mmCIF file of N, CA and C and ligand atoms in Angstrom:
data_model
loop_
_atom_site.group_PDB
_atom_site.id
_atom_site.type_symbol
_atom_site.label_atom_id
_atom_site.label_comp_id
_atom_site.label_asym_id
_atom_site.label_seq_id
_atom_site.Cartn_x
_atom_site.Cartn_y
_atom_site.Cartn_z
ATOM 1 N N UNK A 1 -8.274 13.293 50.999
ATOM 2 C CA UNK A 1 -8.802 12.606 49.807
ATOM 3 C C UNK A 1 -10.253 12.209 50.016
ATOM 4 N N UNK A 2 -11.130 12.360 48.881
ATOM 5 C CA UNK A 2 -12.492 11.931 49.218
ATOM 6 C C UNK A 2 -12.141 10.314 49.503
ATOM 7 N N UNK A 3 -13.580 10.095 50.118
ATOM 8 C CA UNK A 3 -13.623 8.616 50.253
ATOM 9 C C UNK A 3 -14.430 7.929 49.136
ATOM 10 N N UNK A 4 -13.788 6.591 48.851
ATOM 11 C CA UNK A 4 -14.748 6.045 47.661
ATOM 12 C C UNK A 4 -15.550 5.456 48.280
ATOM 13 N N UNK A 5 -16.967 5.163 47.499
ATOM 14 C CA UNK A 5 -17.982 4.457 48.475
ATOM 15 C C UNK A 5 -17.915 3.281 49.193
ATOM 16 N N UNK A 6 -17.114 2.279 48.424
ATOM 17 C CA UNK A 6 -16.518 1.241 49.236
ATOM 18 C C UNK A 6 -16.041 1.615 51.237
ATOM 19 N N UNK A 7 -15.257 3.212 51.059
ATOM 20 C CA UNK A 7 -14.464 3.869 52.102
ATOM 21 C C UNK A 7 -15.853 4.018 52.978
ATOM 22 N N UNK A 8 -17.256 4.519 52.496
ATOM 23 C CA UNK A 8 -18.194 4.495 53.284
ATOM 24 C C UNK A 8 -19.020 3.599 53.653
ATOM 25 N N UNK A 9 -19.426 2.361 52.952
ATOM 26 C CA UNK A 9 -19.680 1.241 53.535
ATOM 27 C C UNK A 9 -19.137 0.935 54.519
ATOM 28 N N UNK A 10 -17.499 0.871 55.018
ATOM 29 C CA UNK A 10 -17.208 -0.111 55.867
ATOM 30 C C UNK A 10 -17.497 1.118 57.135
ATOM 31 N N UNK A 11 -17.663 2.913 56.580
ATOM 32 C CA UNK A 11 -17.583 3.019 57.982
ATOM 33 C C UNK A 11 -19.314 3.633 58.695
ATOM 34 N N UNK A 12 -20.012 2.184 57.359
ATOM 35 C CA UNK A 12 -21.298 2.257 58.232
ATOM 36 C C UNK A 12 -22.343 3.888 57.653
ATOM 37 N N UNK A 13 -21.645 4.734 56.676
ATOM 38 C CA UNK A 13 -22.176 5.483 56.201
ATOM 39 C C UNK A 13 -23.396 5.759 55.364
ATOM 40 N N UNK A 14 -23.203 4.390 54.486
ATOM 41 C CA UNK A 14 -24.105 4.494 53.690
ATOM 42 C C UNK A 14 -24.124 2.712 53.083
ATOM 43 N N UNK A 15 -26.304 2.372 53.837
ATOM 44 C CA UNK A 15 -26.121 1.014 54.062
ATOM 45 C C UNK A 15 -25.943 0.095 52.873
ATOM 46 N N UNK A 16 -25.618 -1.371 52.987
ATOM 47 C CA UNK A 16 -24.782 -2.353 52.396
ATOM 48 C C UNK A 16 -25.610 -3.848 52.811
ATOM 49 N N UNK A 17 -25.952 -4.723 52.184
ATOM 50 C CA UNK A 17 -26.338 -6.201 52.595
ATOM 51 C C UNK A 17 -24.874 -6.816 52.975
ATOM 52 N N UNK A 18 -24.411 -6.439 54.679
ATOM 53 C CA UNK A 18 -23.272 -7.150 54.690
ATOM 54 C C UNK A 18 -23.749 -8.572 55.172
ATOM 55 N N UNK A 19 -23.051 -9.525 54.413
ATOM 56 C CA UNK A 19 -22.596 -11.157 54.838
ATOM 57 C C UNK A 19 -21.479 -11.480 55.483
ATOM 58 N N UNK A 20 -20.621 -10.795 56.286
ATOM 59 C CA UNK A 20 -19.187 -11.072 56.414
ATOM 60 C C UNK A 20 -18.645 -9.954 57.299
ATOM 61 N N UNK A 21 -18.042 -9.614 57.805
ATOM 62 C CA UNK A 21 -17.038 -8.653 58.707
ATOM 63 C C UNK A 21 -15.989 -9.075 60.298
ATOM 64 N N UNK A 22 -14.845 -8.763 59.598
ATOM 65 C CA UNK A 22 -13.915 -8.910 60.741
ATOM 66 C C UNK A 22 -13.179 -8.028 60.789
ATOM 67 N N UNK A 23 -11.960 -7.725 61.384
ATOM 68 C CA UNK A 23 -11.289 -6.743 61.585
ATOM 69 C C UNK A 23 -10.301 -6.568 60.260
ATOM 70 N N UNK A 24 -10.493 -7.014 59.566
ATOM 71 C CA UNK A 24 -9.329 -6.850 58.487
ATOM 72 C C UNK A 24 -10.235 -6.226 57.286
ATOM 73 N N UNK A 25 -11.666 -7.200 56.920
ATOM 74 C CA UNK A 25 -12.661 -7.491 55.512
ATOM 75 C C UNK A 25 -14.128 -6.669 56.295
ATOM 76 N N UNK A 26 -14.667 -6.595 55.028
ATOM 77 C CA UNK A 26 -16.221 -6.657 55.203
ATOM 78 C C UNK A 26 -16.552 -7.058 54.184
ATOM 79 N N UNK A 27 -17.733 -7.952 53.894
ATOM 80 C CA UNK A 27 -17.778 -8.208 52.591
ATOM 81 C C UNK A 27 -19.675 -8.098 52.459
ATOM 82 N N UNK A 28 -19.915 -7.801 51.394
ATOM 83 C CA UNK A 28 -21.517 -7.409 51.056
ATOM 84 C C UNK A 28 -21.952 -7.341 49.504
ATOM 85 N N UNK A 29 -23.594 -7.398 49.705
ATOM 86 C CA UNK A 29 -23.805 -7.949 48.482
ATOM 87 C C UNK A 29 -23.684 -6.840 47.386
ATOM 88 N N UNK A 30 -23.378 -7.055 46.387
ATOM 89 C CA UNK A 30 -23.190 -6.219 44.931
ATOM 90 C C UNK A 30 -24.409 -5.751 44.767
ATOM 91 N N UNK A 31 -24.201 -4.350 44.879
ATOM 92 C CA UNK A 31 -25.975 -3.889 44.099
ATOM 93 C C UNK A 31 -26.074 -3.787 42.786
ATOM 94 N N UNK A 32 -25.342 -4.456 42.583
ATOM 95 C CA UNK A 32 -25.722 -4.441 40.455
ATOM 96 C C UNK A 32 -25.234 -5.884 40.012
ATOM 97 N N UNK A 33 -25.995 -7.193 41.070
ATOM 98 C CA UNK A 33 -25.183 -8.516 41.191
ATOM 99 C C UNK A 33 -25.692 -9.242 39.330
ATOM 100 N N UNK A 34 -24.335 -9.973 39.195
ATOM 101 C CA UNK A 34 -23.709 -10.392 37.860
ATOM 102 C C UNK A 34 -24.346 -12.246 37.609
ATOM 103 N N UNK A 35 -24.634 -12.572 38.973
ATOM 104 C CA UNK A 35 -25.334 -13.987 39.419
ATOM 105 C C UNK A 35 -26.045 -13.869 40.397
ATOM 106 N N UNK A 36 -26.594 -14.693 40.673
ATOM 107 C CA UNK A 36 -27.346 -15.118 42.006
ATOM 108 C C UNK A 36 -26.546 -14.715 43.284
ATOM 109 N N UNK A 37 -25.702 -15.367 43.073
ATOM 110 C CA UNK A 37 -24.806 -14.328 44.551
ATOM 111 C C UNK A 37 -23.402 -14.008 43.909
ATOM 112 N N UNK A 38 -23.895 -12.804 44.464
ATOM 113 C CA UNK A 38 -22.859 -11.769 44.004
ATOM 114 C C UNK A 38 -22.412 -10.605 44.933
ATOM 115 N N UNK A 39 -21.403 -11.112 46.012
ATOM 116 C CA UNK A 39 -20.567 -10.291 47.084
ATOM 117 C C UNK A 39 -19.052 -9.488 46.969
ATOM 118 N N UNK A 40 -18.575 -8.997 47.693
ATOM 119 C CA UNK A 40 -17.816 -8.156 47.280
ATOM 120 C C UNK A 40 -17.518 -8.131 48.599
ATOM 121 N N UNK A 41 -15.910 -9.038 48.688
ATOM 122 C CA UNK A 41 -15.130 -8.802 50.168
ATOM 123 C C UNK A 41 -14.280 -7.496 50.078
ATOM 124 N N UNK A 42 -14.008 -6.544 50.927
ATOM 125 C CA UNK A 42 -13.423 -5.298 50.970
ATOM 126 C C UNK A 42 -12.319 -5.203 51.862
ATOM 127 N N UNK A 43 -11.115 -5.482 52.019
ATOM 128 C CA UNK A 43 -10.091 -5.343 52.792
ATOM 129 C C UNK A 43 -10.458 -3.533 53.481
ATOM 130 N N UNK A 44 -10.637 -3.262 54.670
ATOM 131 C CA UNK A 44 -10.912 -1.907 55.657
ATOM 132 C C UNK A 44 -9.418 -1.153 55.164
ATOM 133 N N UNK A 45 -8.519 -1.761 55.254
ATOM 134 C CA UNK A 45 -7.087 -1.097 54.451
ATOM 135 C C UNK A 45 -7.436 -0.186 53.326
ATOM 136 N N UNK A 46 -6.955 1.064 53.252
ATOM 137 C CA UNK A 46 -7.210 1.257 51.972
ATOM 138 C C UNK A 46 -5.901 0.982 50.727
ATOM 139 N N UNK A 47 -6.507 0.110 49.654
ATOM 140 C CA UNK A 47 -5.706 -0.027 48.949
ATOM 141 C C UNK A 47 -6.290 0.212 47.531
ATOM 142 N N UNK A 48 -5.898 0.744 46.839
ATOM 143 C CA UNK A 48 -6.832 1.235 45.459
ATOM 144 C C UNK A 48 -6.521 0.037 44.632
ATOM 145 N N UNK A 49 -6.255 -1.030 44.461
ATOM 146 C CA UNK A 49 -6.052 -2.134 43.198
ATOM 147 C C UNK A 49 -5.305 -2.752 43.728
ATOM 148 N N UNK A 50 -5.533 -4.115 43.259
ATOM 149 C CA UNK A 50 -4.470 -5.139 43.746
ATOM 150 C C UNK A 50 -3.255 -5.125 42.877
ATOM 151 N N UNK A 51 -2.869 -4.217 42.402
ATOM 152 C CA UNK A 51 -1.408 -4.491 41.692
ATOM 153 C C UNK A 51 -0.799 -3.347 42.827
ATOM 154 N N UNK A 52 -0.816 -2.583 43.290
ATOM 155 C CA UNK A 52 -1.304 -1.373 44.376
ATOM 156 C C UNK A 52 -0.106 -2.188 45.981
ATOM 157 N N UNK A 53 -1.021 -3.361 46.022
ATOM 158 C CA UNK A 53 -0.627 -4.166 47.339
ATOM 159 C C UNK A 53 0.739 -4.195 46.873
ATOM 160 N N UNK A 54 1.285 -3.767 48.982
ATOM 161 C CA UNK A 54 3.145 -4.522 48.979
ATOM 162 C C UNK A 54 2.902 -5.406 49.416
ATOM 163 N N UNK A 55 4.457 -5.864 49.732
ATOM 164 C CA UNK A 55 5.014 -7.250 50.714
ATOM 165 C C UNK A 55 4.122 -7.198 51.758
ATOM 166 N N UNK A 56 3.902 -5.931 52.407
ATOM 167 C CA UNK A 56 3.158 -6.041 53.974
ATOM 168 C C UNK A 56 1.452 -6.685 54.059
ATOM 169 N N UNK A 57 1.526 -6.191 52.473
ATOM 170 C CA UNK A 57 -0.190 -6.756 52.424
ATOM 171 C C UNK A 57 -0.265 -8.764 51.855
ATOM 172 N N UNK A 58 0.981 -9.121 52.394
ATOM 173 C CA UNK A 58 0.475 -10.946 51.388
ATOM 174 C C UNK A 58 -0.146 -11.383 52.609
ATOM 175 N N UNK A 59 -0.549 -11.288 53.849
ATOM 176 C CA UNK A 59 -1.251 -12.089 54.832
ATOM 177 C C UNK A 59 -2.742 -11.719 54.705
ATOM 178 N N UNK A 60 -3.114 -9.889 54.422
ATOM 179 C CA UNK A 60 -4.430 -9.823 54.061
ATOM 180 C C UNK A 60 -4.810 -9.879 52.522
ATOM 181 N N UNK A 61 -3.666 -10.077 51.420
ATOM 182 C CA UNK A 61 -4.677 -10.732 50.266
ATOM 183 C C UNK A 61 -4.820 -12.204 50.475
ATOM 184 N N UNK A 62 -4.368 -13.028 50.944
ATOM 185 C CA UNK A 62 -4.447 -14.245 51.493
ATOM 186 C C UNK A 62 -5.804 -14.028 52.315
ATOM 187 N N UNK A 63 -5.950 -13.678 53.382
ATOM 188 C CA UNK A 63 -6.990 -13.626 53.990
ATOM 189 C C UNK A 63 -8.223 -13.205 53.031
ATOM 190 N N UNK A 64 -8.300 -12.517 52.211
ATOM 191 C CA UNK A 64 -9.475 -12.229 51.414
ATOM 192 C C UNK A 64 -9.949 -13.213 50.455
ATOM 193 N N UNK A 65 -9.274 -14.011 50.127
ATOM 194 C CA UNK A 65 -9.229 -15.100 49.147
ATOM 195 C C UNK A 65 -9.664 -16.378 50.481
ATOM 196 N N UNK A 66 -9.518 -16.556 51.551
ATOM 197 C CA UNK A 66 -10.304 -17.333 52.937
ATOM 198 C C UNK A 66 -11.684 -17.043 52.872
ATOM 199 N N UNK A 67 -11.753 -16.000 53.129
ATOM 200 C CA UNK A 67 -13.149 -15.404 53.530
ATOM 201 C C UNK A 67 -14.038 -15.406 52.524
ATOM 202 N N UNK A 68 -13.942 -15.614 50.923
ATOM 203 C CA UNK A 68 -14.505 -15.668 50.081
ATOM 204 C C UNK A 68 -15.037 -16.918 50.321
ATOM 205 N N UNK A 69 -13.859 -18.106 50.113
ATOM 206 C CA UNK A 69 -14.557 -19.299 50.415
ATOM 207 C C UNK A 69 -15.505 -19.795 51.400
ATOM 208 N N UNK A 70 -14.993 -19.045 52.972
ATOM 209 C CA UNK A 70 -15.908 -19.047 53.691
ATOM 210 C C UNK A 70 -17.308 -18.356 53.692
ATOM 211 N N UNK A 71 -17.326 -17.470 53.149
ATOM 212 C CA UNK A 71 -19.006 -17.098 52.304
ATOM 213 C C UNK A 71 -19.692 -17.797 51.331
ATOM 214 N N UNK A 72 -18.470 -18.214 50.265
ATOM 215 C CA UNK A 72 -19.609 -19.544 49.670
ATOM 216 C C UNK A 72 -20.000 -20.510 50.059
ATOM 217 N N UNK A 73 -19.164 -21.212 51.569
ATOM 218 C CA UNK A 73 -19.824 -22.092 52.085
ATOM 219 C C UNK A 73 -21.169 -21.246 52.866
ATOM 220 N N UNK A 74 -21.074 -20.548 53.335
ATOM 221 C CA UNK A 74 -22.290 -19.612 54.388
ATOM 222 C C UNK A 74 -23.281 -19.397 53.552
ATOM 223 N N UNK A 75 -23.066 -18.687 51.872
ATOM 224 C CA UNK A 75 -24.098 -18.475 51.269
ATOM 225 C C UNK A 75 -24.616 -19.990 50.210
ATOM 226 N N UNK A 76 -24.423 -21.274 50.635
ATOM 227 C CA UNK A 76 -24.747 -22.654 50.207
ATOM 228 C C UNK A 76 -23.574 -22.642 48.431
ATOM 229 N N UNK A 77 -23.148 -21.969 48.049
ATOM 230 C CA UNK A 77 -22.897 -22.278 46.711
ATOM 231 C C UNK A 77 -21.390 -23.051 46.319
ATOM 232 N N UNK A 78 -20.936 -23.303 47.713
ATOM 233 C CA UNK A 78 -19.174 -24.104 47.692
ATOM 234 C C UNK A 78 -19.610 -25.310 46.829
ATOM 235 N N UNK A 79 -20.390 -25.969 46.934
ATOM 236 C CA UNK A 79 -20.112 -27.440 46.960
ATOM 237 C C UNK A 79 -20.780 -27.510 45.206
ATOM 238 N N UNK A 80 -21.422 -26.122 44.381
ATOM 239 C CA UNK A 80 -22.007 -26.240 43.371
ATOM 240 C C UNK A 80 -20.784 -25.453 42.656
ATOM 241 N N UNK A 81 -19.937 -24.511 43.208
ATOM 242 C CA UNK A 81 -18.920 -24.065 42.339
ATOM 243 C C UNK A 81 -19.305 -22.625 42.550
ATOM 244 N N UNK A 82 -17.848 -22.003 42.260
ATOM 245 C CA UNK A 82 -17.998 -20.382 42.385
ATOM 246 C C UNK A 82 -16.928 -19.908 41.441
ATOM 247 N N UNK A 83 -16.807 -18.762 41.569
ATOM 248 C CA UNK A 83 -15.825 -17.901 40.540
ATOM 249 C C UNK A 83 -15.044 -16.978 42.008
ATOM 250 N N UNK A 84 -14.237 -16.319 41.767
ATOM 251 C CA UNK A 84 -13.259 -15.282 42.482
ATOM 252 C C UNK A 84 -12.432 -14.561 41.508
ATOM 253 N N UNK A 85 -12.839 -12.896 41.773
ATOM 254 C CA UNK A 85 -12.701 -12.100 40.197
ATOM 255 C C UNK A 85 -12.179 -10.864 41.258
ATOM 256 N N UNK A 86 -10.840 -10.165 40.339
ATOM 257 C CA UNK A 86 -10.401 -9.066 40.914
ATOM 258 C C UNK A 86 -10.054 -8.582 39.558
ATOM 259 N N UNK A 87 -10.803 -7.059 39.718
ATOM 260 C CA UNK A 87 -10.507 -6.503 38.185
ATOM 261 C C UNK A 87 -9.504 -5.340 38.732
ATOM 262 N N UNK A 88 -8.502 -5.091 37.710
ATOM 263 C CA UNK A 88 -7.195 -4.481 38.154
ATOM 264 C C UNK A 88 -7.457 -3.483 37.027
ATOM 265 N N UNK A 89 -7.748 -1.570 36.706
ATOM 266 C CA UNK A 89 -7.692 -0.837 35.900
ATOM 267 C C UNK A 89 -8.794 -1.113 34.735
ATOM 268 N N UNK A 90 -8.508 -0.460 34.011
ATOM 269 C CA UNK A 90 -9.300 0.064 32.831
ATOM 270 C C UNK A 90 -9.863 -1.191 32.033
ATOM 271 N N UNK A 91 -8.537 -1.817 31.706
ATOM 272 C CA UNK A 91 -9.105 -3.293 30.710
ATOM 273 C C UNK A 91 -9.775 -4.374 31.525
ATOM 274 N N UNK A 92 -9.317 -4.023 32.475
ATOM 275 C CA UNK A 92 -9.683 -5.013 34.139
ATOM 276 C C UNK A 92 -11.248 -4.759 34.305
ATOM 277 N N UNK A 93 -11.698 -4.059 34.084
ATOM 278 C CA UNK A 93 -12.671 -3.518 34.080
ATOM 279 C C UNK A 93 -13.477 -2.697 36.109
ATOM 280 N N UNK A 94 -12.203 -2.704 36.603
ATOM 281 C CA UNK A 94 -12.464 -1.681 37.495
ATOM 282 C C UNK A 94 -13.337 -0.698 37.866
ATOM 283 N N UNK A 95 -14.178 -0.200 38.536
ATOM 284 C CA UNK A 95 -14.620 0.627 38.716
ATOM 285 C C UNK A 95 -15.078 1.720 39.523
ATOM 286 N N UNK A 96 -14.697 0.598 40.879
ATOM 287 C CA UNK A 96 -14.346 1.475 42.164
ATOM 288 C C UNK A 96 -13.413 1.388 42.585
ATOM 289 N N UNK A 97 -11.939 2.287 42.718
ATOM 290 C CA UNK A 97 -10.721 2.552 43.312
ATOM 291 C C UNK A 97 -10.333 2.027 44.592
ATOM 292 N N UNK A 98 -10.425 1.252 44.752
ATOM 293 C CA UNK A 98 -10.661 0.290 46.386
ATOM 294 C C UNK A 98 -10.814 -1.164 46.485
ATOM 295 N N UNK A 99 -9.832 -1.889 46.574
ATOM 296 C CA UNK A 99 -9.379 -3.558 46.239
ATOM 297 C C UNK A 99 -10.500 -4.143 46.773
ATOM 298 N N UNK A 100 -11.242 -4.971 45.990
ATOM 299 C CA UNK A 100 -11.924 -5.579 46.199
ATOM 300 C C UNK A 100 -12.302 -7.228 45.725
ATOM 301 N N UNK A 101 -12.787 -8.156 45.956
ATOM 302 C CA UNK A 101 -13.017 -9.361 45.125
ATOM 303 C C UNK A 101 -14.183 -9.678 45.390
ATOM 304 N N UNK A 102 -14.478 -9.703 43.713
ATOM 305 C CA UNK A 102 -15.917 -10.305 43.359
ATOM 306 C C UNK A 102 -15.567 -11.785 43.967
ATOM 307 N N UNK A 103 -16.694 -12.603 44.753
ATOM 308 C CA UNK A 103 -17.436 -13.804 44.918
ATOM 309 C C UNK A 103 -18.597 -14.099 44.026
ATOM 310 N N UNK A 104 -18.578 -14.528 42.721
ATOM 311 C CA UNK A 104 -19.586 -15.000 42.070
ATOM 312 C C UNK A 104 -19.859 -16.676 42.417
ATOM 313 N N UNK A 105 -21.534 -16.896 42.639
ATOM 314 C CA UNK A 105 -22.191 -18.047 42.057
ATOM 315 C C UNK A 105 -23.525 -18.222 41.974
ATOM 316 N N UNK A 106 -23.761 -19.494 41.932
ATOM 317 C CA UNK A 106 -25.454 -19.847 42.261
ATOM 318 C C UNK A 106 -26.021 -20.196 40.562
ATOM 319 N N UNK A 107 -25.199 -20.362 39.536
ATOM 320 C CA UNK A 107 -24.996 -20.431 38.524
ATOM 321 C C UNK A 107 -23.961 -20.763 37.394
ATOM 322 N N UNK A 108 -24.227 -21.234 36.681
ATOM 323 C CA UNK A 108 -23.002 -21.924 35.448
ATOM 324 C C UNK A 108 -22.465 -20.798 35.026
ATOM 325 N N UNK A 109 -21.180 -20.506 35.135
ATOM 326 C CA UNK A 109 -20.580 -19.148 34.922
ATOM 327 C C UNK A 109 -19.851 -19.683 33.577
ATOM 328 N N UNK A 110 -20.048 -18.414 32.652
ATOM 329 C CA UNK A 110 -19.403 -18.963 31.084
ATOM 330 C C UNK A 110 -17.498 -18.399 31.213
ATOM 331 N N UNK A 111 -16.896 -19.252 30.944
ATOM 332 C CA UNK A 111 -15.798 -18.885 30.282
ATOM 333 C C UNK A 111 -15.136 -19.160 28.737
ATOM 334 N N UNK A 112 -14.297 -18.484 28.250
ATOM 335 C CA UNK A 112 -13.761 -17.047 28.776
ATOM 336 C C UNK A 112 -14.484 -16.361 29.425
ATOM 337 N N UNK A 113 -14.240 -15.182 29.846
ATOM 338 C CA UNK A 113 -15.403 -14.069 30.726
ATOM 339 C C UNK A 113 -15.389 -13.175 29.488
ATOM 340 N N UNK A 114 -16.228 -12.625 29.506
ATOM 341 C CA UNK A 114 -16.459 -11.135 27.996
ATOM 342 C C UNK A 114 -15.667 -9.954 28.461
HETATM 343 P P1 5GP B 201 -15.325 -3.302 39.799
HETATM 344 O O1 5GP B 201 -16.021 -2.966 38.511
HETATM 345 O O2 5GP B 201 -14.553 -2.101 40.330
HETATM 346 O O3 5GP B 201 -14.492 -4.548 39.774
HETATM 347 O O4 5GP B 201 -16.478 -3.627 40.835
HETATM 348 C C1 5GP B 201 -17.183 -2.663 41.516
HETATM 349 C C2 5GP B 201 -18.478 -3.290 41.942
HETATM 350 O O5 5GP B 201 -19.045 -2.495 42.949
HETATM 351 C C3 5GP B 201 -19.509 -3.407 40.819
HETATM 352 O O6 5GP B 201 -19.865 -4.763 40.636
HETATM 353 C C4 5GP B 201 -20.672 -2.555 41.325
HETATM 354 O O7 5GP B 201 -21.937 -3.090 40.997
HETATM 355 C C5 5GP B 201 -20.435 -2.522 42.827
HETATM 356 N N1 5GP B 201 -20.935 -1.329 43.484
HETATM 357 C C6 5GP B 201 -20.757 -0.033 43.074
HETATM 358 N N2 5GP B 201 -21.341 0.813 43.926
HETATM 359 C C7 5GP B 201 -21.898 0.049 44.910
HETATM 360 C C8 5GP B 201 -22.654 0.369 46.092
HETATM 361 O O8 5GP B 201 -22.918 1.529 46.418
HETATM 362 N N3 5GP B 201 -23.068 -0.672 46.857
HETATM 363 C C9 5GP B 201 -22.766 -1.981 46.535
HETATM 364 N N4 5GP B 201 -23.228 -2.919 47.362
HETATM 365 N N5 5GP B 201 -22.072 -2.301 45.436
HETATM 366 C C10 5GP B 201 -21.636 -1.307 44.634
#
């Protein structure tokens, strides 16, 4: 199967503003960012969507939802507020095949979302 670009970021293929990496995540900045900071943690697993994840995966979607927070404290924006966004398919508005979660902040984020 080709790899999606997400698949080449983590393996260092093609470069990324990473903020984050452990053996499970990598997480880096959005090149088409939606706020002021705008990262994108990547579970190294490949999993195409979070509806996608089994039973075996609840310790690393748990862990990805950690590490977010721990980047908004790293990138200063915990204590002003953040968003945590996983788009699932078409209406989801998806666009790369490879589970990922937006970390938005650094800004008054409107809800509803559009
Ligand atoms: P989705 O729409 O699938 O929820 O989010 C995909 C995100 O990946 C988008 O926000 C898009 O800007 C970002 N993205 C797509 N290609 C690249 C890339 O090559 N590098 C980085 N850093 N982000 C990317």
């Amino acid at each position: 199967m080709q790899k999606t670009i997400f698949q080449k970021i983590i393996h260092k293929e093609i470069p990324a503003h990473i903020v984050f990496e452990d053996k499970e995540c990598i997480a880096f900045k959005d090149i088409d960012p939606q706020a002021p900071i705008h990262c994108l943690i990547v579970p190294k697993k490949c999993i195409a969507r979070v509806g996608e994840a089994s039973a075996q995966d609840e310790n690393l979607l748990g862990h990805l939802l950690l590490v977010a927070a721990k980047i908004a404290h790293q990138l200063k924006i915990y204590d002003t507020g953040f968003r945590i966004v996983i788009n699932h398919g078409k209406d989801g508005g998806e666009s790369v095949p490879h589970l990922h979660v937006h970390l938005l902040g650094g800004r008054a984020l409107q809800w509803p979302p559009g």
